Amino acid sequence: MKRYMYTLFSLVILASLLLTACAPKTPAPATAAPATQPPIAPPATEVPPMPKIVTGGWTQEPDSIVPYYTVMSYAWWIAQLTLVGLAEWDENGAYVPELAAEIPSVENGGVSPDGLTITWKLRPGLKWSDGAPLTSKDVKFTWESIVNPLNASTIKAGYDQIESITTPDDLTVVIKFMSLYPPWQTLFAQGPNSAGSILPAHILEGQTGLENHPYIHWPTVASGPFVITEWVAGDYMTLLPNANFYKGRPIIDQINIKFIPDPETALAALQTGDIDWYPDFSESDISTVGALEPNVHLLVVPGSDFEHYFFNLGVTAGVKDAGDNLIANSASDQDGFCPFKDVRVRKAITLGIDRETIVEALLEGKTIVPATQWPNSFWTNTSLQSDAFNPEEAKRLLDEAGYTDKDGDGIREGMCGGKEVKLSFNFETTTKQIRVDIALAAQSDLRKIGVEFKPIHTPAGTFFGGYGDGGPLATGKYDMAGYTTGFYPDPYPFGGDWLCNAPSVNNPGGANPYHYCDPQLVKLFEAVNVTADPAARKVAIDAVQKYIFDNYLVVMMYARANVYGYVDRFVPGPFGFYSNMNWNAEVWDVKSP
């Protein structure tokens, strides 16, 4: 009984203690004890973002990167990523400032009234990737290094026309030319077809034989968006962002360039994801790359190079000027095909080739049939539109010119130069497959309007051979011919293609493949080059284009194109033919996984 009562008492005491422990306590006065701070939560673990890395495939490994010491396009593309100039060309072919604050013009005082002095203003606060200031001194040094005979620069043209460069302050570059040099915009401007990188005086000043300097091969200090940090010959190159780039740090954290043997390997690497882009497919690859959508994207950028057909307009008697004087180098060894001297025949041939269908069928519709020889550029005369396929109008023109099918063999004939001539002629071009295919299409089209077009495909080495080698273009031994050329980034006719400079026995070095001499056209060309003001030159080159267009001196077939392939995760910026894809690499990005 006692044991039971003891146990019961113990249970009552234990219950009392438990109730006491669980009961709410009377709050203490505010002054009774310091307030207790809430516990501090441990910091959340932040997951660092994945680095943004892209890899390109290069089928040519650069010999050197500094563009004054290499002629390799693949090297110049790397230069666009690492070494920039005073200006560049954007995706629309417009000339835009880069290290410069603005483009010199007559209006802003950057182009002197006589065109002999060009003044550039640099952006303030420019730096090299190593932190050294980038100033007008670097521009002057760049010019001095190019023209210094102790440096074996491969590019001196234009730079050797500069009389002096003065630098009144760190942001001002005053360039004085010996005589008028209209294409001054091509100097100190970096692009895929223009070498104009600014070089660092603080690294190279006082040295000669720069062609052998390590910096020329591998510039480890950059002014562009990226810096080359690693280069394993025959294998790969690595580029990292330049924190001092004038536009700010690029979005991409690392660019790798893999050196691969050929475009076929590049195509396979795109499919497996081993590379993110390849910049140099050919037009014949358009269908193959396009079939890989949507994992691999095809991008075709119509360019300023162009494929064109043209007429031999040479005359053995030469051409006389307004004063009845024979123009020097206007005579060819061969007379051109007589009917071609009639603009109606030339126009009929132009209208009789279905160029739009050729572009659609053989080039996947990825480029254009341009109206002029300055397509897709600032210089294009946009008021001119390419003629549409019109075989009925072509037939009417040939009838009007006196060429009809009198004997019923399907080929027109008529009188020309006092003789009856059939509209049957040879067409010379190279053996490239796309040219074979297009020539067959043109042959079929022209047959339907009574013209016999007979393609001859010659290996390129022979086709483009010089006068001494008996090349058909140089010797004038062709009726009609076709190939690719381009007059850019400046319209200045360096090759003299339209000047009275026909190759002949008396002028074997002549550079006019058309064998055409027209004093009026020469005068129009001269107007392009009497001023250094780009606005005035644009008006003059528009007149040149209209004259060539109105007289049907060439048949513009299609604008050549850059053909790119890139994987879906890679997001390049907008780019055009003048600019290439590398001009704005700072905006490249990758899609989130």
Coordinates of C-alpha atoms in Angstrom, one line a residue:
M1 CA 0.0 0.0 0.0
K2 CA 2.8 2.4 0.9
R3 CA 4.6 1.4 -2.2
Y4 CA 1.5 2.2 -4.3
M5 CA 1.0 5.6 -2.6
Y6 CA 4.7 6.4 -3.2
T7 CA 4.4 5.6 -6.8
L8 CA 1.3 7.6 -7.2
F9 CA 2.9 10.5 -5.4
S10 CA 5.9 10.3 -7.7
L11 CA 3.7 10.3 -10.8
V12 CA 1.8 13.4 -9.5
I13 CA 5.1 15.2 -8.9
L14 CA 6.4 14.2 -12.4
A15 CA 3.3 15.4 -14.0
S16 CA 3.5 18.7 -12.2
L17 CA 7.0 19.2 -13.4
L18 CA 6.0 18.5 -17.0
L19 CA 3.1 20.9 -16.8
T20 CA 5.3 23.6 -15.4
A21 CA 7.9 23.1 -18.1
C22 CA 5.3 23.3 -20.8
A23 CA 3.4 26.3 -19.5
P24 CA 4.1 29.7 -21.0
K25 CA 6.5 31.9 -19.1
T26 CA 5.7 35.4 -18.0
P27 CA 7.6 37.8 -20.4
A28 CA 10.5 39.6 -18.8
P29 CA 10.4 43.4 -18.7
A30 CA 12.2 45.0 -21.7
T31 CA 14.9 46.2 -19.4
A32 CA 15.5 42.9 -17.8
A33 CA 17.8 41.5 -20.4
P34 CA 19.3 42.4 -23.7
A35 CA 17.2 41.5 -26.8
T36 CA 18.2 38.3 -28.6
Q37 CA 19.1 38.9 -32.4
P38 CA 17.5 36.4 -34.8
P39 CA 19.9 33.8 -36.1
I40 CA 21.9 34.6 -39.3
A41 CA 21.1 32.2 -42.1
P42 CA 24.1 30.6 -43.8
P43 CA 24.9 32.1 -47.2
A44 CA 23.3 30.3 -50.2
T45 CA 25.9 28.4 -52.3
E46 CA 26.1 30.3 -55.7
V47 CA 26.7 28.1 -58.7
P48 CA 29.1 30.0 -61.0
P49 CA 27.8 30.3 -64.6
M50 CA 29.3 28.0 -67.2
P51 CA 32.0 29.8 -69.2
K52 CA 30.9 30.7 -72.8
I53 CA 33.3 29.0 -75.1
V54 CA 33.1 28.6 -78.9
T55 CA 35.3 26.8 -81.3
G56 CA 35.9 27.6 -85.0
G57 CA 37.4 25.4 -87.7
W58 CA 40.3 26.8 -89.8
T59 CA 41.5 24.9 -92.9
Q60 CA 44.5 27.2 -93.2
E61 CA 46.8 27.9 -90.3
P62 CA 48.1 31.6 -90.4
D63 CA 51.7 32.2 -91.1
S64 CA 51.6 35.5 -89.2
I65 CA 48.7 37.5 -87.8
V66 CA 49.8 41.1 -88.4
P67 CA 48.2 41.8 -91.8
Y68 CA 51.1 43.9 -93.2
Y69 CA 53.2 40.8 -93.3
T70 CA 50.8 38.2 -94.7
V71 CA 48.4 37.9 -97.6
M72 CA 46.4 35.0 -96.1
S73 CA 42.7 35.6 -95.6
Y74 CA 42.6 33.3 -92.6
A75 CA 45.3 35.4 -90.9
W76 CA 43.3 38.7 -91.6
W77 CA 40.3 37.1 -90.0
I78 CA 42.3 36.5 -86.9
A79 CA 43.5 40.1 -87.1
Q80 CA 39.9 41.3 -87.0
L81 CA 39.5 39.6 -83.7
T82 CA 42.7 40.9 -82.2
L83 CA 44.1 44.1 -83.9
V84 CA 41.7 46.8 -85.0
G85 CA 42.1 49.9 -87.1
L86 CA 40.8 53.5 -87.2
A87 CA 37.7 52.3 -89.1
E88 CA 36.0 49.2 -90.5
W89 CA 33.0 48.1 -92.6
D90 CA 29.8 47.1 -90.9
E91 CA 27.3 44.4 -91.9
N92 CA 25.7 46.7 -94.5
G93 CA 29.0 47.6 -96.1
A94 CA 29.0 51.1 -94.5
Y95 CA 32.4 52.6 -93.5
V96 CA 32.2 53.2 -89.7
P97 CA 34.6 54.4 -87.1
E98 CA 36.4 51.9 -84.9
L99 CA 39.3 53.4 -82.9
A100 CA 38.4 56.8 -84.5
A101 CA 35.7 58.9 -82.9
E102 CA 34.2 59.7 -86.4
I103 CA 34.9 59.3 -90.1
P104 CA 36.7 62.3 -91.6
S105 CA 34.6 64.3 -94.1
V106 CA 34.5 67.7 -95.8
E107 CA 31.7 68.6 -93.5
N108 CA 33.5 67.9 -90.2
G109 CA 36.8 69.3 -91.4
G110 CA 38.5 65.9 -91.6
V111 CA 39.0 66.2 -95.3
S112 CA 40.8 69.3 -96.6
P113 CA 39.3 71.2 -99.5
D114 CA 42.1 70.0 -101.8
G115 CA 41.7 66.4 -100.5
L116 CA 45.4 66.1 -99.7
T117 CA 45.0 66.2 -95.9
I118 CA 43.0 63.8 -93.9
T119 CA 42.6 64.4 -90.2
W120 CA 41.5 61.6 -87.8
K121 CA 40.3 62.1 -84.2
L122 CA 40.7 59.1 -81.9
R123 CA 38.3 58.1 -79.2
P124 CA 39.6 59.2 -75.7
G125 CA 40.8 56.7 -73.2
L126 CA 41.9 54.0 -75.6
K127 CA 44.2 51.3 -74.2
W128 CA 46.1 48.2 -75.4
S129 CA 45.3 45.0 -73.7
D130 CA 48.4 45.4 -71.4
G131 CA 47.1 48.7 -70.2
A132 CA 49.4 51.0 -72.2
P133 CA 47.7 54.0 -73.8
L134 CA 46.8 53.7 -77.4
T135 CA 47.3 57.1 -79.0
S136 CA 48.1 58.9 -82.2
K137 CA 51.7 58.0 -81.8
D138 CA 50.7 54.4 -82.5
V139 CA 49.1 55.4 -85.8
K140 CA 52.2 57.3 -86.9
F141 CA 54.5 54.5 -85.9
T142 CA 52.3 52.0 -87.9
W143 CA 52.8 54.1 -91.1
E144 CA 56.6 54.5 -90.5
S145 CA 57.0 50.8 -90.0
I146 CA 55.1 49.9 -93.2
V147 CA 57.2 52.2 -95.4
N148 CA 60.5 51.6 -93.7
P149 CA 62.6 49.8 -96.3
L150 CA 64.2 47.8 -93.5
N151 CA 60.9 46.1 -92.9
A152 CA 59.7 43.6 -95.5
S153 CA 56.0 44.7 -95.4
T154 CA 53.9 42.9 -98.1
I155 CA 51.5 45.9 -98.2
K156 CA 52.7 49.3 -99.0
A157 CA 50.3 50.6 -101.7
G158 CA 48.6 53.8 -100.6
Y159 CA 50.8 54.1 -97.5
D160 CA 53.7 55.0 -99.8
Q161 CA 51.6 57.9 -101.1
I162 CA 51.6 59.6 -97.7
E163 CA 54.0 62.5 -97.4
S164 CA 53.9 62.9 -93.7
I165 CA 51.9 62.2 -90.5
T166 CA 51.9 64.6 -87.6
T167 CA 50.3 64.2 -84.2
P168 CA 49.4 67.6 -82.6
D169 CA 48.1 65.7 -79.6
D170 CA 47.4 62.2 -78.4
L171 CA 44.0 62.1 -80.1
T172 CA 44.8 63.8 -83.4
V173 CA 46.3 62.2 -86.5
V174 CA 47.0 64.5 -89.5
I175 CA 47.8 62.6 -92.7
K176 CA 49.2 64.6 -95.7
F177 CA 49.4 62.9 -99.1
M178 CA 51.9 63.7 -101.8
S179 CA 49.1 63.9 -104.4
L180 CA 45.4 63.2 -104.4
Y181 CA 44.7 59.6 -103.2
P182 CA 40.9 59.0 -103.4
P183 CA 40.9 55.5 -101.7
W184 CA 42.3 56.9 -98.5
Q185 CA 39.6 55.1 -96.5
T186 CA 41.3 51.8 -97.2
L187 CA 44.3 52.8 -95.2
F188 CA 44.5 52.1 -91.4
A189 CA 41.1 50.3 -91.8
Q190 CA 40.9 46.6 -90.9
G191 CA 38.6 44.3 -92.8
P192 CA 38.6 41.0 -94.6
N193 CA 39.8 42.7 -97.8
S194 CA 41.8 45.5 -96.2
A195 CA 44.8 45.4 -94.0
G196 CA 44.8 48.3 -91.6
S197 CA 45.6 47.3 -88.0
I198 CA 47.2 49.8 -85.8
L199 CA 50.5 48.5 -84.3
P200 CA 51.8 49.1 -80.7
A201 CA 54.7 51.6 -80.7
H202 CA 55.6 50.8 -77.1
I203 CA 56.5 47.2 -78.2
L204 CA 57.9 47.6 -81.7
E205 CA 59.4 51.1 -81.8
G206 CA 63.1 51.3 -82.7
Q207 CA 63.2 47.8 -84.2
T208 CA 63.6 46.8 -87.8
G209 CA 63.3 43.5 -89.7
L210 CA 59.8 43.3 -88.2
E211 CA 58.9 40.5 -90.5
N212 CA 60.9 38.2 -88.2
H213 CA 59.7 39.8 -84.9
P214 CA 57.8 37.4 -82.7
Y215 CA 55.0 39.9 -82.2
I216 CA 54.3 40.0 -86.0
H217 CA 53.7 36.2 -86.0
W218 CA 51.8 36.2 -82.6
P219 CA 50.6 39.6 -81.3
T220 CA 50.3 38.9 -77.6
V221 CA 49.2 42.5 -76.9
A222 CA 45.9 43.4 -78.6
S223 CA 43.6 46.3 -79.4
G224 CA 40.6 44.2 -80.5
P225 CA 38.1 42.3 -78.5
F226 CA 40.3 39.2 -78.0
V227 CA 44.0 38.3 -77.3
I228 CA 45.8 35.2 -78.5
T229 CA 46.9 33.5 -75.3
E230 CA 47.9 30.1 -76.7
W231 CA 49.0 28.7 -80.1
V232 CA 50.0 25.1 -80.6
A233 CA 51.2 24.9 -84.2
G234 CA 49.2 22.5 -86.3
D235 CA 46.6 22.0 -83.6
Y236 CA 44.8 24.9 -82.1
M237 CA 44.8 28.6 -81.0
T238 CA 43.1 30.0 -77.9
L239 CA 41.9 33.6 -77.6
L240 CA 40.6 35.2 -74.3
P241 CA 38.7 38.5 -73.9
N242 CA 40.5 41.9 -73.9
A243 CA 39.3 43.7 -70.8
N244 CA 40.6 47.0 -72.2
F245 CA 38.6 46.7 -75.5
Y246 CA 37.1 50.1 -76.3
K247 CA 33.6 48.7 -76.5
G248 CA 33.9 46.8 -73.3
R249 CA 34.5 43.1 -72.4
P250 CA 33.1 40.6 -75.0
I251 CA 30.3 38.3 -74.1
I252 CA 32.2 35.1 -75.1
D253 CA 34.7 33.9 -72.5
Q254 CA 37.0 32.0 -74.8
I255 CA 37.4 31.4 -78.5
N256 CA 39.2 28.3 -79.7
I257 CA 40.4 27.9 -83.3
K258 CA 41.0 24.3 -84.4
F259 CA 43.3 23.7 -87.4
I260 CA 41.6 21.1 -89.6
P261 CA 42.6 19.7 -93.0
D262 CA 39.7 20.5 -95.3
P263 CA 36.0 21.6 -95.6
E264 CA 34.8 18.0 -95.6
T265 CA 36.4 17.5 -92.1
A266 CA 34.8 20.8 -91.1
L267 CA 31.4 19.6 -92.1
A268 CA 31.8 16.4 -90.1
A269 CA 33.0 18.3 -87.1
L270 CA 30.0 20.6 -87.2
Q271 CA 27.7 17.5 -87.2
T272 CA 29.5 16.0 -84.2
G273 CA 29.7 19.4 -82.4
D274 CA 33.5 19.3 -82.3
I275 CA 33.4 22.9 -83.8
D276 CA 30.8 25.6 -83.6
W277 CA 31.4 27.3 -87.0
Y278 CA 33.3 27.0 -90.2
P279 CA 33.7 30.2 -92.3
D280 CA 34.8 29.1 -95.7
F281 CA 32.4 26.7 -97.4
S282 CA 32.0 27.1 -101.2
E283 CA 28.8 27.8 -103.1
S284 CA 28.7 24.2 -104.2
D285 CA 28.3 23.2 -100.5
I286 CA 25.1 25.2 -100.1
S287 CA 22.8 22.2 -100.5
T288 CA 24.9 19.9 -98.4
V289 CA 25.2 22.3 -95.4
G290 CA 21.6 23.4 -95.8
A291 CA 20.4 19.8 -95.4
L292 CA 21.7 19.8 -91.8
E293 CA 19.2 22.2 -90.5
P294 CA 18.1 22.8 -87.7
N295 CA 21.2 21.4 -85.9
V296 CA 23.6 23.2 -88.2
H297 CA 22.6 26.5 -89.8
L298 CA 23.5 27.6 -93.2
L299 CA 24.3 31.3 -93.8
V300 CA 25.0 32.7 -97.2
V301 CA 26.1 36.3 -97.4
P302 CA 26.0 37.8 -100.9
G303 CA 29.1 39.7 -101.6
S304 CA 30.8 42.3 -103.7
D305 CA 32.7 39.8 -105.8
F306 CA 30.6 38.9 -108.7
E307 CA 30.4 36.3 -111.5
H308 CA 29.9 38.0 -114.8
Y309 CA 29.8 37.2 -118.5
F310 CA 31.3 39.8 -120.9
F311 CA 31.9 40.5 -124.6
N312 CA 35.1 40.9 -126.4
L313 CA 34.8 44.5 -127.6
G314 CA 38.4 44.8 -128.9
V315 CA 39.2 46.6 -132.2
T316 CA 42.5 46.2 -134.0
A317 CA 42.3 49.7 -135.5
G318 CA 42.2 51.3 -132.0
V319 CA 40.0 54.1 -130.8
K320 CA 40.3 57.8 -131.5
D321 CA 39.6 60.7 -129.1
A322 CA 37.4 63.7 -129.8
G323 CA 40.4 65.4 -131.5
D324 CA 40.7 62.4 -133.9
N325 CA 43.9 61.2 -132.3
L326 CA 44.5 57.5 -131.7
I327 CA 44.3 56.7 -128.0
A328 CA 47.4 54.9 -126.6
N329 CA 46.9 51.2 -125.9
S330 CA 43.4 51.2 -127.3
A331 CA 44.2 48.7 -130.1
S332 CA 43.9 44.9 -129.6
D333 CA 45.5 42.1 -131.5
Q334 CA 42.0 40.7 -132.3
D335 CA 38.7 42.2 -133.3
G336 CA 35.9 41.2 -131.1
F337 CA 32.8 39.3 -132.5
C338 CA 31.2 41.8 -134.8
P339 CA 27.6 41.5 -133.7
F340 CA 28.6 42.5 -130.1
K341 CA 29.3 46.0 -131.3
D342 CA 25.5 46.5 -131.4
V343 CA 24.1 47.3 -128.0
R344 CA 20.8 45.7 -129.1
V345 CA 22.6 42.3 -129.5
R346 CA 24.3 42.7 -126.1
K347 CA 20.9 43.6 -124.4
A348 CA 19.2 40.7 -126.1
I349 CA 21.7 38.2 -124.8
T350 CA 21.3 39.7 -121.3
L351 CA 17.5 39.4 -121.5
G352 CA 17.7 36.0 -123.0
I353 CA 19.5 34.3 -120.0
D354 CA 17.2 33.4 -117.1
R355 CA 19.6 34.5 -114.4
E356 CA 17.1 34.5 -111.6
T357 CA 16.2 30.8 -112.2
I358 CA 19.9 30.0 -112.4
V359 CA 20.4 31.5 -109.0
E360 CA 17.3 29.7 -107.6
A361 CA 18.2 26.3 -109.1
L362 CA 22.0 26.2 -108.8
L363 CA 22.6 28.5 -105.8
E364 CA 19.5 27.7 -103.8
G365 CA 18.3 31.3 -104.2
K366 CA 20.9 32.4 -101.6
T367 CA 22.4 35.3 -103.5
I368 CA 21.2 37.9 -106.0
V369 CA 21.5 38.9 -109.6
P370 CA 23.1 42.4 -109.2
A371 CA 22.6 45.3 -111.6
T372 CA 26.1 46.6 -111.4
Q373 CA 29.7 45.7 -110.7
W374 CA 29.6 47.2 -107.3
P375 CA 27.0 44.9 -105.6
N376 CA 26.3 44.9 -101.8
S377 CA 28.3 47.9 -100.9
F378 CA 28.1 51.6 -100.1
W379 CA 29.0 52.3 -103.7
T380 CA 26.1 50.5 -105.3
N381 CA 23.9 52.6 -107.5
T382 CA 20.6 51.6 -105.9
S383 CA 18.5 53.3 -108.7
L384 CA 19.4 50.6 -111.1
Q385 CA 17.5 47.3 -111.1
S386 CA 18.7 44.1 -112.8
D387 CA 16.8 43.2 -116.0
A388 CA 14.3 40.4 -115.7
F389 CA 14.3 37.4 -118.1
N390 CA 12.4 38.5 -121.2
P391 CA 13.0 36.2 -124.2
E392 CA 10.3 37.8 -126.3
E393 CA 11.9 41.3 -125.9
A394 CA 15.2 39.6 -126.7
K395 CA 13.8 38.2 -129.9
R396 CA 12.3 41.6 -130.9
L397 CA 15.7 43.4 -130.3
L398 CA 17.5 40.8 -132.5
D399 CA 14.9 41.2 -135.2
E400 CA 15.3 45.0 -135.0
A401 CA 19.1 44.6 -135.3
G402 CA 18.6 42.6 -138.5
Y403 CA 19.3 39.1 -137.2
T404 CA 16.7 36.5 -138.3
D405 CA 16.8 32.7 -138.9
K406 CA 16.7 32.8 -142.7
D407 CA 17.8 29.2 -143.3
G408 CA 15.7 27.6 -140.6
D409 CA 18.5 26.0 -138.7
G410 CA 17.5 27.7 -135.4
I411 CA 20.4 30.1 -135.5
R412 CA 19.9 33.7 -136.5
E413 CA 22.1 35.4 -139.0
G414 CA 22.5 38.9 -140.3
M415 CA 24.9 41.4 -141.9
C416 CA 27.7 42.9 -139.8
G417 CA 30.7 44.7 -141.1
G418 CA 29.7 44.0 -144.6
K419 CA 29.5 40.3 -144.1
E420 CA 26.8 37.8 -143.2
V421 CA 27.4 36.5 -139.7
K422 CA 25.6 33.9 -137.7
L423 CA 24.9 34.5 -134.0
S424 CA 27.1 31.6 -133.1
F425 CA 30.1 32.2 -130.8
N426 CA 32.4 30.6 -128.3
F427 CA 32.2 31.2 -124.5
E428 CA 35.4 30.8 -122.5
T429 CA 35.5 30.1 -118.8
T430 CA 37.2 27.7 -116.3
T431 CA 36.5 24.1 -115.5
K432 CA 34.9 24.8 -112.1
Q433 CA 31.7 22.7 -111.9
I434 CA 29.4 25.5 -111.0
R435 CA 30.6 27.3 -114.2
V436 CA 30.0 24.2 -116.3
D437 CA 26.4 23.9 -114.9
I438 CA 25.6 27.6 -115.4
A439 CA 27.0 27.7 -118.9
L440 CA 24.8 24.8 -119.9
A441 CA 21.7 26.6 -118.5
A442 CA 22.7 29.8 -120.4
Q443 CA 23.3 27.7 -123.6
S444 CA 19.8 26.3 -123.4
D445 CA 18.2 29.7 -122.8
L446 CA 19.9 31.4 -125.6
R447 CA 19.2 28.6 -128.1
K448 CA 15.5 29.5 -127.6
I449 CA 16.0 33.0 -129.0
G450 CA 18.1 31.8 -131.9
V451 CA 21.6 32.3 -130.5
E452 CA 24.3 29.6 -130.4
F453 CA 26.4 29.9 -127.3
K454 CA 29.3 27.4 -127.3
P455 CA 31.0 26.9 -123.9
I456 CA 34.7 26.1 -123.8
H457 CA 36.0 25.1 -120.3
T458 CA 39.7 25.7 -119.8
P459 CA 41.8 25.1 -116.7
A460 CA 42.2 28.2 -114.6
G461 CA 45.9 28.4 -115.0
T462 CA 45.6 28.6 -118.8
F463 CA 42.4 30.7 -118.8
F464 CA 43.9 33.4 -116.7
G465 CA 47.4 33.2 -118.3
G466 CA 49.2 36.4 -119.2
Y467 CA 49.9 37.7 -122.7
G468 CA 53.2 35.9 -122.9
D469 CA 51.5 32.6 -121.9
G470 CA 48.9 32.9 -124.6
G471 CA 46.0 33.2 -122.2
P472 CA 42.7 33.8 -124.0
L473 CA 41.7 36.8 -122.0
A474 CA 45.0 38.6 -122.4
T475 CA 45.4 37.8 -126.1
G476 CA 41.8 38.6 -126.9
K477 CA 41.2 35.1 -128.4
Y478 CA 37.7 34.7 -127.2
D479 CA 34.2 35.9 -128.2
M480 CA 32.6 35.9 -124.8
A481 CA 34.0 35.0 -121.4
G482 CA 33.1 34.7 -117.8
Y483 CA 34.7 34.7 -114.4
T484 CA 34.6 36.3 -110.9
T485 CA 36.1 39.6 -109.9
G486 CA 35.3 42.5 -107.6
F487 CA 36.1 46.2 -107.3
Y488 CA 36.1 46.8 -103.5
P489 CA 36.4 48.0 -100.8
D490 CA 37.0 51.1 -102.9
P491 CA 35.8 51.8 -106.5
Y492 CA 39.3 53.1 -107.5
P493 CA 40.1 51.0 -110.7
F494 CA 43.5 49.7 -109.6
G495 CA 43.5 47.0 -112.3
G496 CA 42.4 49.4 -115.0
D497 CA 39.7 47.0 -116.1
W498 CA 37.7 49.7 -117.9
L499 CA 40.5 52.0 -118.9
C500 CA 42.1 52.1 -122.4
N501 CA 44.7 49.6 -121.5
A502 CA 44.1 46.5 -123.7
P503 CA 46.8 43.8 -123.8
S504 CA 48.4 43.5 -127.2
V505 CA 51.7 42.8 -128.8
N506 CA 52.6 46.5 -128.2
N507 CA 51.3 46.5 -124.6
P508 CA 51.6 42.9 -123.3
G509 CA 51.1 44.2 -119.7
G510 CA 47.7 45.7 -120.4
A511 CA 45.1 45.0 -117.7
N512 CA 41.8 45.5 -119.6
P513 CA 40.3 42.0 -120.0
Y514 CA 37.3 43.4 -121.9
H515 CA 39.5 44.9 -124.6
Y516 CA 37.2 47.9 -124.5
C517 CA 38.2 51.5 -124.9
D518 CA 35.5 54.2 -124.6
P519 CA 36.7 57.8 -124.0
Q520 CA 33.4 58.7 -122.4
L521 CA 33.5 55.9 -119.9
V522 CA 37.2 56.8 -119.1
K523 CA 36.1 60.4 -118.4
L524 CA 33.4 59.2 -116.0
F525 CA 35.9 57.1 -114.2
E526 CA 38.3 60.0 -113.9
A527 CA 35.5 62.0 -112.2
V528 CA 35.5 59.4 -109.4
N529 CA 39.1 60.1 -108.6
V530 CA 39.3 63.8 -108.8
T531 CA 38.1 64.2 -105.2
A532 CA 38.8 62.6 -101.8
D533 CA 35.3 63.4 -100.6
P534 CA 33.3 60.1 -100.4
A535 CA 30.0 61.8 -101.0
A536 CA 31.1 63.3 -104.2
R537 CA 32.8 60.1 -105.3
K538 CA 29.6 58.2 -104.7
V539 CA 27.8 60.5 -107.2
A540 CA 30.5 59.9 -109.8
I541 CA 30.6 56.1 -109.4
D542 CA 26.8 56.0 -109.7
A543 CA 27.3 57.7 -113.2
V544 CA 29.9 55.0 -114.1
Q545 CA 27.5 52.2 -113.2
K546 CA 24.6 53.7 -115.1
Y547 CA 26.8 54.0 -118.3
I548 CA 27.9 50.4 -118.1
F549 CA 24.4 49.3 -117.3
D550 CA 22.7 51.3 -120.1
N551 CA 25.2 50.1 -122.7
Y552 CA 25.0 46.4 -121.6
L553 CA 28.8 46.0 -121.5
V554 CA 28.6 43.0 -119.2
V555 CA 26.0 40.4 -118.2
M556 CA 25.9 40.3 -114.4
M557 CA 25.2 36.7 -113.5
Y558 CA 25.2 36.6 -109.6
A559 CA 26.9 38.1 -106.6
R560 CA 29.4 35.7 -105.2
A561 CA 28.9 34.8 -101.6
N562 CA 30.5 33.8 -98.3
V563 CA 29.0 30.5 -97.2
Y564 CA 29.1 29.8 -93.4
G565 CA 27.9 26.8 -91.4
Y566 CA 27.4 27.1 -87.6
V567 CA 25.7 25.0 -84.9
D568 CA 22.5 26.0 -83.3
R569 CA 24.0 26.9 -79.8
F570 CA 26.3 29.5 -81.4
V571 CA 24.8 33.0 -81.8
P572 CA 27.0 35.2 -84.0
G573 CA 26.2 38.9 -84.6
P574 CA 25.0 40.3 -87.9
F575 CA 27.7 40.4 -90.6
G576 CA 28.1 41.2 -94.3
F577 CA 30.5 40.5 -97.1
Y578 CA 32.6 43.7 -96.5
S579 CA 32.8 43.0 -92.7
N580 CA 33.1 39.2 -92.6
M581 CA 31.7 37.5 -89.5
N582 CA 34.6 38.7 -87.2
W583 CA 34.0 42.4 -87.3
N584 CA 31.7 42.4 -84.2
A585 CA 32.9 39.3 -82.3
E586 CA 32.4 41.1 -79.1
V587 CA 28.6 40.5 -79.4
W588 CA 28.9 36.7 -80.1
D589 CA 27.0 34.6 -77.6
V590 CA 25.9 31.0 -77.0
K591 CA 22.4 29.8 -76.1
S592 CA 21.7 28.7 -72.6
P593 CA 21.9 24.9 -72.2

